[in-house]
Short mmCIF file of C-alpha atoms and ligand atoms in Angstrom, two decimals:
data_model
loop_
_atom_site.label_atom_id
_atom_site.label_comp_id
_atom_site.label_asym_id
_atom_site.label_seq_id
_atom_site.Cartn_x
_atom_site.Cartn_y
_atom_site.Cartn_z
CA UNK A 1 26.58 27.23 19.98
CA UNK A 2 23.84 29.54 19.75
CA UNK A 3 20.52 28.77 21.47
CA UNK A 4 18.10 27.77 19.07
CA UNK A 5 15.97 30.24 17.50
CA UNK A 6 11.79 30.24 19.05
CA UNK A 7 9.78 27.27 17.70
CA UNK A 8 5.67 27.81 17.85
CA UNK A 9 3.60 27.68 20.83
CA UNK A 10 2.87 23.61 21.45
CA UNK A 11 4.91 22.24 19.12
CA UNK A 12 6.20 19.17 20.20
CA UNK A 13 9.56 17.92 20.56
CA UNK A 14 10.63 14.38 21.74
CA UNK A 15 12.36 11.25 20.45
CA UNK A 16 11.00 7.98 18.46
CA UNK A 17 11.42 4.13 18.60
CA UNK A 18 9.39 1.30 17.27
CA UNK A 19 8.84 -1.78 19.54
CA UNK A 20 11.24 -4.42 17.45
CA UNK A 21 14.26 -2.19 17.98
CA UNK A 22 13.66 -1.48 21.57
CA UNK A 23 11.42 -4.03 23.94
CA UNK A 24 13.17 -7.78 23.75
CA UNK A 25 11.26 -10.19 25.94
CA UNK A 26 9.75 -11.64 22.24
CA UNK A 27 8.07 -14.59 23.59
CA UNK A 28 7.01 -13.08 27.15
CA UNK A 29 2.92 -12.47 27.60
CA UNK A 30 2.22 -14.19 24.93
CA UNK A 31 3.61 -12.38 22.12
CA UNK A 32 3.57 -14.28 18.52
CA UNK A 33 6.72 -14.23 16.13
CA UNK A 34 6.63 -11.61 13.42
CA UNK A 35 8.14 -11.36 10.24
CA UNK A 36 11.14 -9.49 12.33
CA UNK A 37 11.35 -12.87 14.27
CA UNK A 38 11.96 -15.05 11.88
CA UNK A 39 14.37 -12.94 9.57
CA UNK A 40 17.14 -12.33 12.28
CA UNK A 41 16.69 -16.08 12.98
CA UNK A 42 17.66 -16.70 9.37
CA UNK A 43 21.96 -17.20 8.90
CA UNK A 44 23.15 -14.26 6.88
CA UNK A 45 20.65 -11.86 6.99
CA UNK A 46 21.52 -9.29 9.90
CA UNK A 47 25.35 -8.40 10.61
CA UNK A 48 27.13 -10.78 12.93
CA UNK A 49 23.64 -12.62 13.54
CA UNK A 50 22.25 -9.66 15.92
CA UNK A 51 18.38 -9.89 16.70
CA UNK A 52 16.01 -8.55 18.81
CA UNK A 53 15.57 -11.02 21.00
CA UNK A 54 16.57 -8.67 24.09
CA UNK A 55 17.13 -5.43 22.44
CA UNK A 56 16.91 -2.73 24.99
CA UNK A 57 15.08 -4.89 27.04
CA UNK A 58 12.55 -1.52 26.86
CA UNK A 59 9.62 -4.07 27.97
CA UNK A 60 11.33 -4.32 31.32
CA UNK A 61 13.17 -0.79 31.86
CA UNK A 62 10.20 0.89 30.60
CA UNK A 63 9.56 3.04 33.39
CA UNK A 64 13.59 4.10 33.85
CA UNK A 65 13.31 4.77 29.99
CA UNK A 66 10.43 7.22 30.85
CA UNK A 67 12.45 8.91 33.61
CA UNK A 68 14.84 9.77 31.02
CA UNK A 69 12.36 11.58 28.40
CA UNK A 70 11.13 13.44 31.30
CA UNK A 71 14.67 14.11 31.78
CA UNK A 72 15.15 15.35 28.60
CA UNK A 73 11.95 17.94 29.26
CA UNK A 74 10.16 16.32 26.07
CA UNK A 75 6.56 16.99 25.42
CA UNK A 76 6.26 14.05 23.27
CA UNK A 77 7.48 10.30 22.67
CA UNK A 78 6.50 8.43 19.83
CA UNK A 79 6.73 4.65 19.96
CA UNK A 80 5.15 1.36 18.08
CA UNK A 81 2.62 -1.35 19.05
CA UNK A 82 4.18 -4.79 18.41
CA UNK A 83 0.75 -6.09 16.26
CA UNK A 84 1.80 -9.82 17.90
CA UNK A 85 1.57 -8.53 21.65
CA UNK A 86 -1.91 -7.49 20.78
CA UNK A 87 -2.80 -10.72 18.28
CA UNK A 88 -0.35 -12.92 18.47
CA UNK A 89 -1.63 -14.88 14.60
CA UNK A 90 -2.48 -11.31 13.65
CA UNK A 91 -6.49 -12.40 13.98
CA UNK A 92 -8.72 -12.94 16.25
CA UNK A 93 -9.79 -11.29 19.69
CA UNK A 94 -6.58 -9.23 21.75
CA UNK A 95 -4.88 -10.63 24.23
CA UNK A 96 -5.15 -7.98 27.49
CA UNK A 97 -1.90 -8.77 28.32
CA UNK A 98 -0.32 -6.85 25.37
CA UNK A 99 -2.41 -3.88 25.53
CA UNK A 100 -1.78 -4.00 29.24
CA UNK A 101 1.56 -2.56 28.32
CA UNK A 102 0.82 -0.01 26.31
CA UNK A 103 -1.72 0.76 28.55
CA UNK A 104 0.56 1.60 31.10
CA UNK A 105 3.50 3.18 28.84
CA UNK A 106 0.58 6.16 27.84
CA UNK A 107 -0.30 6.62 31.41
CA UNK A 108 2.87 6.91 32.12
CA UNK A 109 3.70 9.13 29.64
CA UNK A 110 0.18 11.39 29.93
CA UNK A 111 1.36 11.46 34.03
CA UNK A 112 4.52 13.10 32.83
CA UNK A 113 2.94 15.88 30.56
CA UNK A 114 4.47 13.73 27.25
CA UNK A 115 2.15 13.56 24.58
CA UNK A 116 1.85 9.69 23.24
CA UNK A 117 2.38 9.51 19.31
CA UNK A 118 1.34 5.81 18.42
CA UNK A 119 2.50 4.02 15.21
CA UNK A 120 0.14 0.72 14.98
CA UNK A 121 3.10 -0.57 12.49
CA UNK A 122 6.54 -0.32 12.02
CA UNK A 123 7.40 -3.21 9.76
CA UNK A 124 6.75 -6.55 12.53
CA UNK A 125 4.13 -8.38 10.54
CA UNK A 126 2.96 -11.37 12.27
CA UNK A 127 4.38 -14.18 10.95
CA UNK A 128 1.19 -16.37 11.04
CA UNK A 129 -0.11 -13.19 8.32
CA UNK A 130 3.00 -13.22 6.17
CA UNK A 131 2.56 -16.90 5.71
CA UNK A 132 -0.95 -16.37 4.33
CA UNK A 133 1.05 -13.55 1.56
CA UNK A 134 1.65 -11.04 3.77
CA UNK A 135 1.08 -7.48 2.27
CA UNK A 136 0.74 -8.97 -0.94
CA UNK A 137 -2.25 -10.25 -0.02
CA UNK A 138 -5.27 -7.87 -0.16
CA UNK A 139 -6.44 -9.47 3.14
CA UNK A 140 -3.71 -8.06 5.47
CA UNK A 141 -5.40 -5.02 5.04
CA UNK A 142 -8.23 -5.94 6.63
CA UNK A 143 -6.49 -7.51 9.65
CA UNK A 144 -4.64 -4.68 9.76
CA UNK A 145 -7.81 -2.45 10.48
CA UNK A 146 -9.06 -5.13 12.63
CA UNK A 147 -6.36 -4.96 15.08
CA UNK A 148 -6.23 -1.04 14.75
CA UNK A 149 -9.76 -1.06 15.95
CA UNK A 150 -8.52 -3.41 19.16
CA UNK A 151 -5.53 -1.15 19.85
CA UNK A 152 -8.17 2.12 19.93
CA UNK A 153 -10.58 0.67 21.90
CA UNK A 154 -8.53 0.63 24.44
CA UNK A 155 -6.76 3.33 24.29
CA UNK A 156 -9.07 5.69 22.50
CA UNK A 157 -8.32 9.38 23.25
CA UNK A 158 -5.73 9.16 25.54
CA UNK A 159 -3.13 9.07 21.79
CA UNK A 160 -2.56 12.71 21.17
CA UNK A 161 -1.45 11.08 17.58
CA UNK A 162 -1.99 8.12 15.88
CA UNK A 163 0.35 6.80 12.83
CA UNK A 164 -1.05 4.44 10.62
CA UNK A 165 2.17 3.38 9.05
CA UNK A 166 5.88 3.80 9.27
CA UNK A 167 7.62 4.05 6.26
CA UNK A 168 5.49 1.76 3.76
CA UNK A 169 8.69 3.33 0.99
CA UNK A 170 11.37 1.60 2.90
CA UNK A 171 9.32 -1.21 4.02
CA UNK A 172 8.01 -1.99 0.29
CA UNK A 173 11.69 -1.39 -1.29
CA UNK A 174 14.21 -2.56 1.51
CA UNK A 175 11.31 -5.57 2.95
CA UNK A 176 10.09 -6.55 -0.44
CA UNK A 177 11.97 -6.20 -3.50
CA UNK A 178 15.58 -5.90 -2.72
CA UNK A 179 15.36 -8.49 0.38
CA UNK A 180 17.25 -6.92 3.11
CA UNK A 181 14.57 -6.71 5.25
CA UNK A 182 12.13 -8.63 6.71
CA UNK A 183 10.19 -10.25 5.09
CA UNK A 184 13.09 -10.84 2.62
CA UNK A 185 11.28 -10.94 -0.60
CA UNK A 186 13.05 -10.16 -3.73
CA UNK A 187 10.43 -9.03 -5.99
CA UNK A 188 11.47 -6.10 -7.55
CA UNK A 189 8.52 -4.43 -9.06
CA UNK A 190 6.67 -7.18 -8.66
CA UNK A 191 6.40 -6.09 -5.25
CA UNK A 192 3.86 -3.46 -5.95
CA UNK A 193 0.80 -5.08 -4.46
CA UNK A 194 2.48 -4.37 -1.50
CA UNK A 195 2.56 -0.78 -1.58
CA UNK A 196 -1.46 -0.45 -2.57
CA UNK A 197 -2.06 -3.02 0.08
CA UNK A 198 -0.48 -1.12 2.95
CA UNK A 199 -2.09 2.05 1.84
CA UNK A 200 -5.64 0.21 1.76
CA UNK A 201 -4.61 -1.15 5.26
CA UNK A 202 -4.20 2.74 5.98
CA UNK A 203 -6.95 3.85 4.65
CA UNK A 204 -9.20 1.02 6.72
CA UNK A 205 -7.22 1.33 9.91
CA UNK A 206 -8.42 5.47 9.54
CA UNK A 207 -12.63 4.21 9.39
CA UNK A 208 -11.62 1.77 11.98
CA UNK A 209 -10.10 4.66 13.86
CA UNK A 210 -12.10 7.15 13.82
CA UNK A 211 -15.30 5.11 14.63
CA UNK A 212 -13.53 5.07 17.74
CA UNK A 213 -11.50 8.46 18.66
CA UNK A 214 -11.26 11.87 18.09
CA UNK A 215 -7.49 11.97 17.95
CA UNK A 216 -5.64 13.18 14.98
CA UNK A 217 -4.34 10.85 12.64
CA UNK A 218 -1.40 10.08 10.02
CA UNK A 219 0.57 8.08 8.42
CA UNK A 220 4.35 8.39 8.53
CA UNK A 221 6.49 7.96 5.22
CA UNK A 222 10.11 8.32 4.82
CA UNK A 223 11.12 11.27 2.45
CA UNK A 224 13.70 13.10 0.87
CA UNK A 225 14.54 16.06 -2.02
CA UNK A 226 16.15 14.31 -4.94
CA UNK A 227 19.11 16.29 -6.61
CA UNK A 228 19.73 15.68 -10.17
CA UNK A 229 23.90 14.42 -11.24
CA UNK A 230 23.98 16.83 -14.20
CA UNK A 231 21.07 19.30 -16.22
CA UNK A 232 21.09 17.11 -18.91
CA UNK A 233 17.33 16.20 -19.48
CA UNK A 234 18.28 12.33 -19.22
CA UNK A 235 19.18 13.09 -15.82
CA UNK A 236 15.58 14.93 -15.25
CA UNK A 237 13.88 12.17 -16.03
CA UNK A 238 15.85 9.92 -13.44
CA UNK A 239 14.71 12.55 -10.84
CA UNK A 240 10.96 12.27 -11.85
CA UNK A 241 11.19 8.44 -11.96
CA UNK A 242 13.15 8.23 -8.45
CA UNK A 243 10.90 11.09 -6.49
CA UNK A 244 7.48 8.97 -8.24
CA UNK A 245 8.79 5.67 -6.16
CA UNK A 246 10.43 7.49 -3.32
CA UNK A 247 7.96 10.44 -2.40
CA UNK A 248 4.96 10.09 -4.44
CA UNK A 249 4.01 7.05 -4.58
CA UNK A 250 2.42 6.54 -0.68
CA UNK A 251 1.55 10.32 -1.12
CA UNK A 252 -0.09 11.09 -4.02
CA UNK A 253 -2.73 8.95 -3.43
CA UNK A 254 -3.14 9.84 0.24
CA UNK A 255 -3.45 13.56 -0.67
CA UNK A 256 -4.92 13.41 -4.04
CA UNK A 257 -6.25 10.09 -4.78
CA UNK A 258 -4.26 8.89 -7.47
CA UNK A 259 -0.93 6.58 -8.34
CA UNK A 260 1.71 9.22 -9.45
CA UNK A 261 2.94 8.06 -13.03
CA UNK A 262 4.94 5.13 -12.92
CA UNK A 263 5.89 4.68 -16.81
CA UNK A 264 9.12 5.09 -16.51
CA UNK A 265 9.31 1.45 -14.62
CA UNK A 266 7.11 0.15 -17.16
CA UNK A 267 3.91 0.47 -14.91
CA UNK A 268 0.79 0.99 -16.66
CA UNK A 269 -1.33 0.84 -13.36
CA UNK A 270 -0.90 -0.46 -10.19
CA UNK A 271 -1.71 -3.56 -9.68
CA UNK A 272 -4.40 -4.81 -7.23
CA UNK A 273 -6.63 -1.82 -6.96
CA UNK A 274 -10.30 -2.03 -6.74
CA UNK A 275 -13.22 0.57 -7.00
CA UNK A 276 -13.33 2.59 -3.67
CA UNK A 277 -10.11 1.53 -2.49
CA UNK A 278 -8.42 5.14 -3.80
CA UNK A 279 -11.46 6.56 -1.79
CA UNK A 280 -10.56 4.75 1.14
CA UNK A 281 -7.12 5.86 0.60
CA UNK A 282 -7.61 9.19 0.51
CA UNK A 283 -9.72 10.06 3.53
CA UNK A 284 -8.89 13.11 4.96
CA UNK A 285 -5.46 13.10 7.29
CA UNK A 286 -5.20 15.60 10.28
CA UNK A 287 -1.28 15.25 10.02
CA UNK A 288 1.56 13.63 7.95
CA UNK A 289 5.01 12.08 9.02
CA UNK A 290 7.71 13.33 7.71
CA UNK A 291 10.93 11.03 8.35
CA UNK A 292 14.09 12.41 7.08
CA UNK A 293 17.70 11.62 6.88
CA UNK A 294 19.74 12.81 3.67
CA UNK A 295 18.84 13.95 0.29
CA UNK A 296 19.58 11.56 -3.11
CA UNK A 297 21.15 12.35 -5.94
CA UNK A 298 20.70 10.12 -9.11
CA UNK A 299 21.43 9.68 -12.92
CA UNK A 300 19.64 8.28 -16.20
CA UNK A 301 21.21 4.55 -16.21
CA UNK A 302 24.56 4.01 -17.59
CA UNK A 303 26.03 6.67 -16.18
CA UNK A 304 28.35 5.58 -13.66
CA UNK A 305 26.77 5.89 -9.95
CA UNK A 306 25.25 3.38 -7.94
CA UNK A 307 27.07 3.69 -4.05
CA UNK A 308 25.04 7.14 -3.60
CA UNK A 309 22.66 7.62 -0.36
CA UNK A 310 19.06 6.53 -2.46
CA UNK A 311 16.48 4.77 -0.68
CA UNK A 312 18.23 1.63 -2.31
CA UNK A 313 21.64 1.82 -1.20
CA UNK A 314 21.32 -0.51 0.93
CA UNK A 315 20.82 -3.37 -1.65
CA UNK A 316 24.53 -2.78 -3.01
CA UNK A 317 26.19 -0.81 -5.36
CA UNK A 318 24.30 -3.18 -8.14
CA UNK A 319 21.34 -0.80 -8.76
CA UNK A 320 22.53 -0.48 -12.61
CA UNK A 321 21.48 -4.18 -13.47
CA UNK A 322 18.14 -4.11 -11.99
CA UNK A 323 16.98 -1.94 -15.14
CA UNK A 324 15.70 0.93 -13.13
CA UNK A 325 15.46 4.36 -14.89
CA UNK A 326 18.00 5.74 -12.44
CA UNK A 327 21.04 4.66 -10.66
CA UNK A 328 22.35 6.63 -7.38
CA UNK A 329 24.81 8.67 -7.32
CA UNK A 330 27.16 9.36 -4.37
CA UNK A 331 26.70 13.09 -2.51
CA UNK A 332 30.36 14.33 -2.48
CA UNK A 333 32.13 17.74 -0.01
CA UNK A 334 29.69 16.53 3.16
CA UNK A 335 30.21 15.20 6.30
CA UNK A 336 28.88 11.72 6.38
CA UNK A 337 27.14 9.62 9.53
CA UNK A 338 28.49 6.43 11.09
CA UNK A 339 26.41 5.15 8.27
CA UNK A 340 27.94 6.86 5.54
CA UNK A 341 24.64 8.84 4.77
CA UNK A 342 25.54 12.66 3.78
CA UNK A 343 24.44 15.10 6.51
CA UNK A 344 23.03 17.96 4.81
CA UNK A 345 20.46 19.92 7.28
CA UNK A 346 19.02 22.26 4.25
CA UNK A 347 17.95 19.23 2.69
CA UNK A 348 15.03 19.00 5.31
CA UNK A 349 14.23 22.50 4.60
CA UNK A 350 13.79 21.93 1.10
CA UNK A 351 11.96 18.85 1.38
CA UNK A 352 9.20 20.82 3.94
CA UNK A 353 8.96 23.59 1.54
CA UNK A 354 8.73 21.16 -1.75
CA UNK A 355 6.25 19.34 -0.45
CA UNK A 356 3.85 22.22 0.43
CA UNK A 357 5.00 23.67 -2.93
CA UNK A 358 3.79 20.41 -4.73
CA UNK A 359 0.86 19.57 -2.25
CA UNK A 360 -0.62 23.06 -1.87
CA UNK A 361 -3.92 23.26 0.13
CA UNK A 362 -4.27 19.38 0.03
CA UNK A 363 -1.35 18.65 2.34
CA UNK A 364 -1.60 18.68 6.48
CA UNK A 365 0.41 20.14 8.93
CA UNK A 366 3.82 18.06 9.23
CA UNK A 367 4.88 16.31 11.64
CA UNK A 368 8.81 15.40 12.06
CA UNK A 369 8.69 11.83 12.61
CA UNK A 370 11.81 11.26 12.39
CA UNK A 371 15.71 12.85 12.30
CA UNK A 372 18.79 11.71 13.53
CA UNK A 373 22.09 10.20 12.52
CA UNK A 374 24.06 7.65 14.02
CA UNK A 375 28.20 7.58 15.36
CA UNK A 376 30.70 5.37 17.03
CA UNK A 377 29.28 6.25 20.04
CA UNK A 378 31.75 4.96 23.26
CA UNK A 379 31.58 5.25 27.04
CA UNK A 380 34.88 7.32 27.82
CA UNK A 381 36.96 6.37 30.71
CA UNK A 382 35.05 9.34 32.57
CA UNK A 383 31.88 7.75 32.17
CA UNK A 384 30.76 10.77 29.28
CA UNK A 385 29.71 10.15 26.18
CA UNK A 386 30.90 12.83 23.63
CA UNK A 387 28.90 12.97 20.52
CA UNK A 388 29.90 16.11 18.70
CA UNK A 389 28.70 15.42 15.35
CA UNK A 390 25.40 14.43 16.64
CA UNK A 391 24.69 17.79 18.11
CA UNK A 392 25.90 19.77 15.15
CA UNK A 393 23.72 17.45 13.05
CA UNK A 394 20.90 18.34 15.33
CA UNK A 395 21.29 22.00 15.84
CA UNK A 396 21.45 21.92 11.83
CA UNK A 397 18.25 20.28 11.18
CA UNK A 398 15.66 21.88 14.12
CA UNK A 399 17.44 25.25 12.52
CA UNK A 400 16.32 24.08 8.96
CA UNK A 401 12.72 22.93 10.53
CA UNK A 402 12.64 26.55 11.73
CA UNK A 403 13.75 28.02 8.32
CA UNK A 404 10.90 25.97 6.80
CA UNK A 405 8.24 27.27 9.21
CA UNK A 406 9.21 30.80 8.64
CA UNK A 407 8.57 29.90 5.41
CA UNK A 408 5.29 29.19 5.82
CA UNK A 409 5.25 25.28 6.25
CA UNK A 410 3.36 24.29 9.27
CA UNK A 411 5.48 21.76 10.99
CA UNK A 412 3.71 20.64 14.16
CA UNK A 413 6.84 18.53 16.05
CA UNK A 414 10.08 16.87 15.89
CA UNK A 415 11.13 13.61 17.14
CA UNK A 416 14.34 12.70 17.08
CA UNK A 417 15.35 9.07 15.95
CA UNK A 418 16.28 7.45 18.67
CA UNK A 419 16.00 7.99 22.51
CA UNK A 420 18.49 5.25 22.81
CA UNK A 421 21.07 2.93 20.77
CA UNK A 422 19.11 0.33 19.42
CA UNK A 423 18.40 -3.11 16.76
CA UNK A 424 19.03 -1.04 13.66
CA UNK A 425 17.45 -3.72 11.34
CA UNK A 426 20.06 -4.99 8.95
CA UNK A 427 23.36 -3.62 11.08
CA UNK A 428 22.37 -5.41 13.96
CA UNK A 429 23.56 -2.91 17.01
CA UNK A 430 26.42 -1.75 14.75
CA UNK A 431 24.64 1.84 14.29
CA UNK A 432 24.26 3.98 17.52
CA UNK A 433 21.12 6.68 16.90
CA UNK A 434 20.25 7.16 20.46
CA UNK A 435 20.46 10.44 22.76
CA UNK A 436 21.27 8.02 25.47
CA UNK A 437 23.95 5.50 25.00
CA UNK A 438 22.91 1.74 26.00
CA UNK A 439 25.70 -0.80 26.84
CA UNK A 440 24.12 -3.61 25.32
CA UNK A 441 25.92 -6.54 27.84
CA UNK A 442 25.10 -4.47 30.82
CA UNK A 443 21.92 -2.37 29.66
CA UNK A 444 23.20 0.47 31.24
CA UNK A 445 21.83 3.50 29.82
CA UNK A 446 24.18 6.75 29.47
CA UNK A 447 22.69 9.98 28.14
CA UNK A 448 25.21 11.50 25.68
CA UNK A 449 26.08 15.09 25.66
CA UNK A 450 23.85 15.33 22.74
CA UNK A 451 21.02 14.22 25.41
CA UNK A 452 22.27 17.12 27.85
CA UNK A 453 22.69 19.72 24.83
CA UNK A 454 18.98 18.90 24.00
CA UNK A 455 17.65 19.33 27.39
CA UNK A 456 19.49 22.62 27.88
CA UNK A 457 17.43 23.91 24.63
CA UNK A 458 14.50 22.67 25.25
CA UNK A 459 15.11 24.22 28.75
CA UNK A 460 15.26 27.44 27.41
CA UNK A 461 12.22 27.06 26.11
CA UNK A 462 10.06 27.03 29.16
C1 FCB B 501 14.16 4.58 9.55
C2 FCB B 501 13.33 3.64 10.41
C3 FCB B 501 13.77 3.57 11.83
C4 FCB B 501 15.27 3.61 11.99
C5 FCB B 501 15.87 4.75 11.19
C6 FCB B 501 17.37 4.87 11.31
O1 FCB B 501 14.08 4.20 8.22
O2 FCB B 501 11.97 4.02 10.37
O3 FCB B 501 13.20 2.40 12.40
O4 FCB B 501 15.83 2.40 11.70
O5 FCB B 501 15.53 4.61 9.85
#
C-alpha cells in the first residue's frame, strides 16, 4: 500500500474513547450511577446482558493504555469525563477524587507530547439528573454548565480541545425516541426538548468555559451525506427531511442561529425555546466534530426500504410505521463492517466538502472526531491480529480527509474510533473498533496490524 499522501503541518492524528466504554471500576472513588448504569442493568436491553461494569478496566491500565498511544506516535487522544466521577448526583461541589484522574490522564498525556481532546459528555447522564427529566428538562442544562465549569477549573489550559457534546443526533434519536439507548425513552418526536436542551447545555457549558480557559472549543455531532433511492422529487424531499434531523438540526443553530425546517415531521417550532437561548446557542465555536461512519440513502415512505444504514437502523427494519417522511434504504455493491454499515471512504469527502459548501464562512475548521469500523477481530495462534479490512478502510478515509483538504476544507485532525475493543453500547462487546485488540477475560491488550500499519504512517511523517 502506498504511503499516505502529506497531511498539514500540526494536524493531529490519534484515536478516541468515551469513559463508559472504556474505564469499569463504576462504583470505585465515589462515582454515582448514570443513565448508562442503570440501562445495562435492565434484562433485555444490551446483547447477552454485557455492561460496563469492568469494560477495559481503562481506570486501572491507564498508564499501559498511554504507553500504547505513544506507541502508536499519536499527537493526540481524545477521551470523555464520566460527569458522575466528578458529581456523583450531577449537583453540587466535585469530588477531587474524580478529577484526580483526569488530572493525571492529561499529564500524562501532555508528558508524552499527545494533545488532550476532552468531551465533558458522551451520553452517561447521572442518574440522580435523569430522574429529575433528564434532558427533557430545561434544568440539565444548567447542571450541565455547572459541572463544565468544575471540570475547567481544574484543568483549565492544559485541554488543547474541549468538546461540549458527543453526538446529541444519536443520543436524541437512538437514547430518546427509539429506546435503544440509555436512557430508553421512546418518544419519538416528542423527544425534541431534548435536542434544544442539550444544545442550551452547549451553549452554557461554552460561557462557563471560556470564563475559565483559552482553549478552543466544540461540540462533536455525528454526520453523514444522504443519497437519494431514485430522482423522483418524492424521494428529494425524503433527503431534505432526513439531512434536517440528521445534520442540521444540532448545526444550524450552532452556526447560524436557527432550527432548520422541520415541517416535514409536522414541527412548527421547536419546542422549549426561550428568548436568548438561540444566542446562547450560537456563540462562536473555534472547531467542530465531525464523526463519521457511512453515508444513508433513503426514500419518500411507502417505498419499500427500511434495513438501510440511517441514523435509525438500529431501531429495526420498522421505520415505515413510525410515519416519518422517509424510510432507509439499504446501500448495495459495498463492502460492509462487522456491523453491516457500508464502507464507502468518498462519503467522508463529500460530507467535508458539503458542509463547507452549505456552511460557507460561518463554519470552523473540522475536526475528525471520529472514523473507524469494526471486524471479527481474533488473536491468531501466532499471537497477531490480522485486520485487513480495517486498514483498507483506514487508508480509504485519511485519503478522502486529504482529498477534502486539497479541496479547500480545513480539517484540523483525525481520531480514529477506538484505541481499543470496547462496550459498544447496545452490542455489548460484540463489535471490535479498536487498533489494539483487548481479550476481555484476560485484559490483555494486542495491537492489531492495523495498529502497526498506523504507526508506520504516521512514522513517515516525522
Ligand atoms: C459513535 C459513538 C461512539 C462509538 C461509535 C462506534 O456513534 O460516538 O461511542 O460507539 O459510534
Amino acid at each position: 500500500m502506498d504511503p499516505l499522501p502529506a497531511f498539514p503541518e500540526g494536524f493531529l492524528f490519534g484515536t478516541a474513547t468515551a469513559a463508559y466504554q472504556i474505564e469499569g471500576a463504576v462504583r470505585e472513588d465515589g462515582r454515582g450511577p448514570s443513565i448508562w448504569d442503570t440501562f445495562c442493568a435492565e434484562p433485555g436491553r444490551v446483547r447477552d446482558g454485557h455492561t460496563g461494569d469492568r469494560a477495559c478496566d481503562h481506570y486501572h491500565r491507564w498508564p499501559e493504555d498511554l504507553e500504547l498511544m505513544s506507541a502508536l506516535g499519536a499527537n493526540g487522544y481524545r477521551f470523555s469525563v464520566a460527569w458522575t466521577r466528578v458529581q456523583p448526583d450531577g449537583t453540587g461541589r466535585a469530588d477531587p477524587r474524580g478529577l484526580d484522574f483526569y488530572e493525571a490522564l492529561v499529564d500524562g498525556l501532555l508528558d508524552r507530547g499527545i494533545a488532550p481532546a476532552l468531551t465533558l459528555y458522551h451520553w452517561d447522564l447521572p442518574q440522580a439528573l435523569q430522574d429529575a427529566g433528564g434532558w427533557m428538562h430545561r434544568d440539565t442544562a444548567h447542571r450541565f454548565a455547572e459541572y463544565a465549569g468544575l471540570v475547567a477549573d481544574r484543568l483549565g489550559d492544559r485541554i488543547a480541545l474541549w468538546i461540549t457534546l458527543n453526538e446529541p443526533f444519536v443520543h436524541l434519536t437512538y437514547g430518546h425516541s427509539l429506546g435503544v439507548h440509555a436512557p430508553g425513552e421512546t418518544l419519538l418526536l416528542d423527544s425534541l426538548p431534548a435536542a434544544h436542551h442539550q444544545l442550551l447545555g452547549h451553549g452554557l457549558a461554552v460561557a462557563a468555559l471560556r470564563e475559565r480557559t483559552t482553549s478552543p472549543i466544540a461540540l462533536t455531532n455525528n454526520h453523514a451525506p444522504v443519497w437519494a433511492a431514485s430522482g423522483s422529487p418524492e424521494d428529494a424531499a425524503a433527503v431534505r427531511a432526513y439531512d434536517a434531523l440528521h445534520n442540521r438540526l444540532f448545526t444550524d443553530p450552532l452556526l447560524l442561529g436557527r432550527y432548520p425546517d422541520l415541517t416535514a415531521f409536522g414541527v412548527d417550532a421547536v419546542p422549549g425555546v426561550r428568548d436568548g437561548d438561540l444566542d446562547a446557542i450560537a456563540a462562536p465555536l473555534d472547531a467542530l466534530g465531525v464523526n463519521y461512519y457511512n453515508p444513508v440513502r433513503v426514500a419518500a415512505p411507502g417505498r419499500g426500504g427500511g434495513e438501510g444504514p440511517s441514523g435509525l437502523s438500529e431501531a429495526g427494519p420498522e421505520l415505515d410505521g413510525l410515519g416519518l417522511p422517509f424510510v432507509d434504504v439499504p446501500i448495495e455493491g459495498t463492502p460492509v463492517t462487522a456491523f453491516g454499515w457500508p464502507v464507502v471512504p468518498d462519503g467522508l469527502r463529500e460530507l467535508l466538502v458539503g458542509m463547507r459548501d452549505r456552511y460557507g464562512a460561518a463554519l470552523p475548521p473540522l475536526v475528525i472526531t471520529e472514523n473507524g469500523c469494526s471486524a471479527d477481530d481474533a488473536v491468531g495462534p501466532d499471537g497477531t491480529v490480522d485486520d485487513p479490512d480495517r486498514i483498507a478502510f483506514l487508508d480509504g478515509h485519511l485519503r478522502a480527509v486529504h482529498r477534502a483538504i486539497e479541496e479547500g476544507v480545513d480539517v484540523r485532525g483525525y481520531f480514529v474510533w477506538s484505541l481499543l475493543d470496547n462496550f459498544e453500547w447496545s452490542e455489548g462487546y460484540h463489535q471490535r473498533f479498536g487498533l489494539v485488540h483487548v481479550d476481555f477475560t484476560t485484559q490483555r491488550r494486542t495491537p492489531k496490524a492495523s495498529f502497526h500499519w498506523l504507526r508506520d504512517q504516521l512514522r513517515l511523517r516525522s
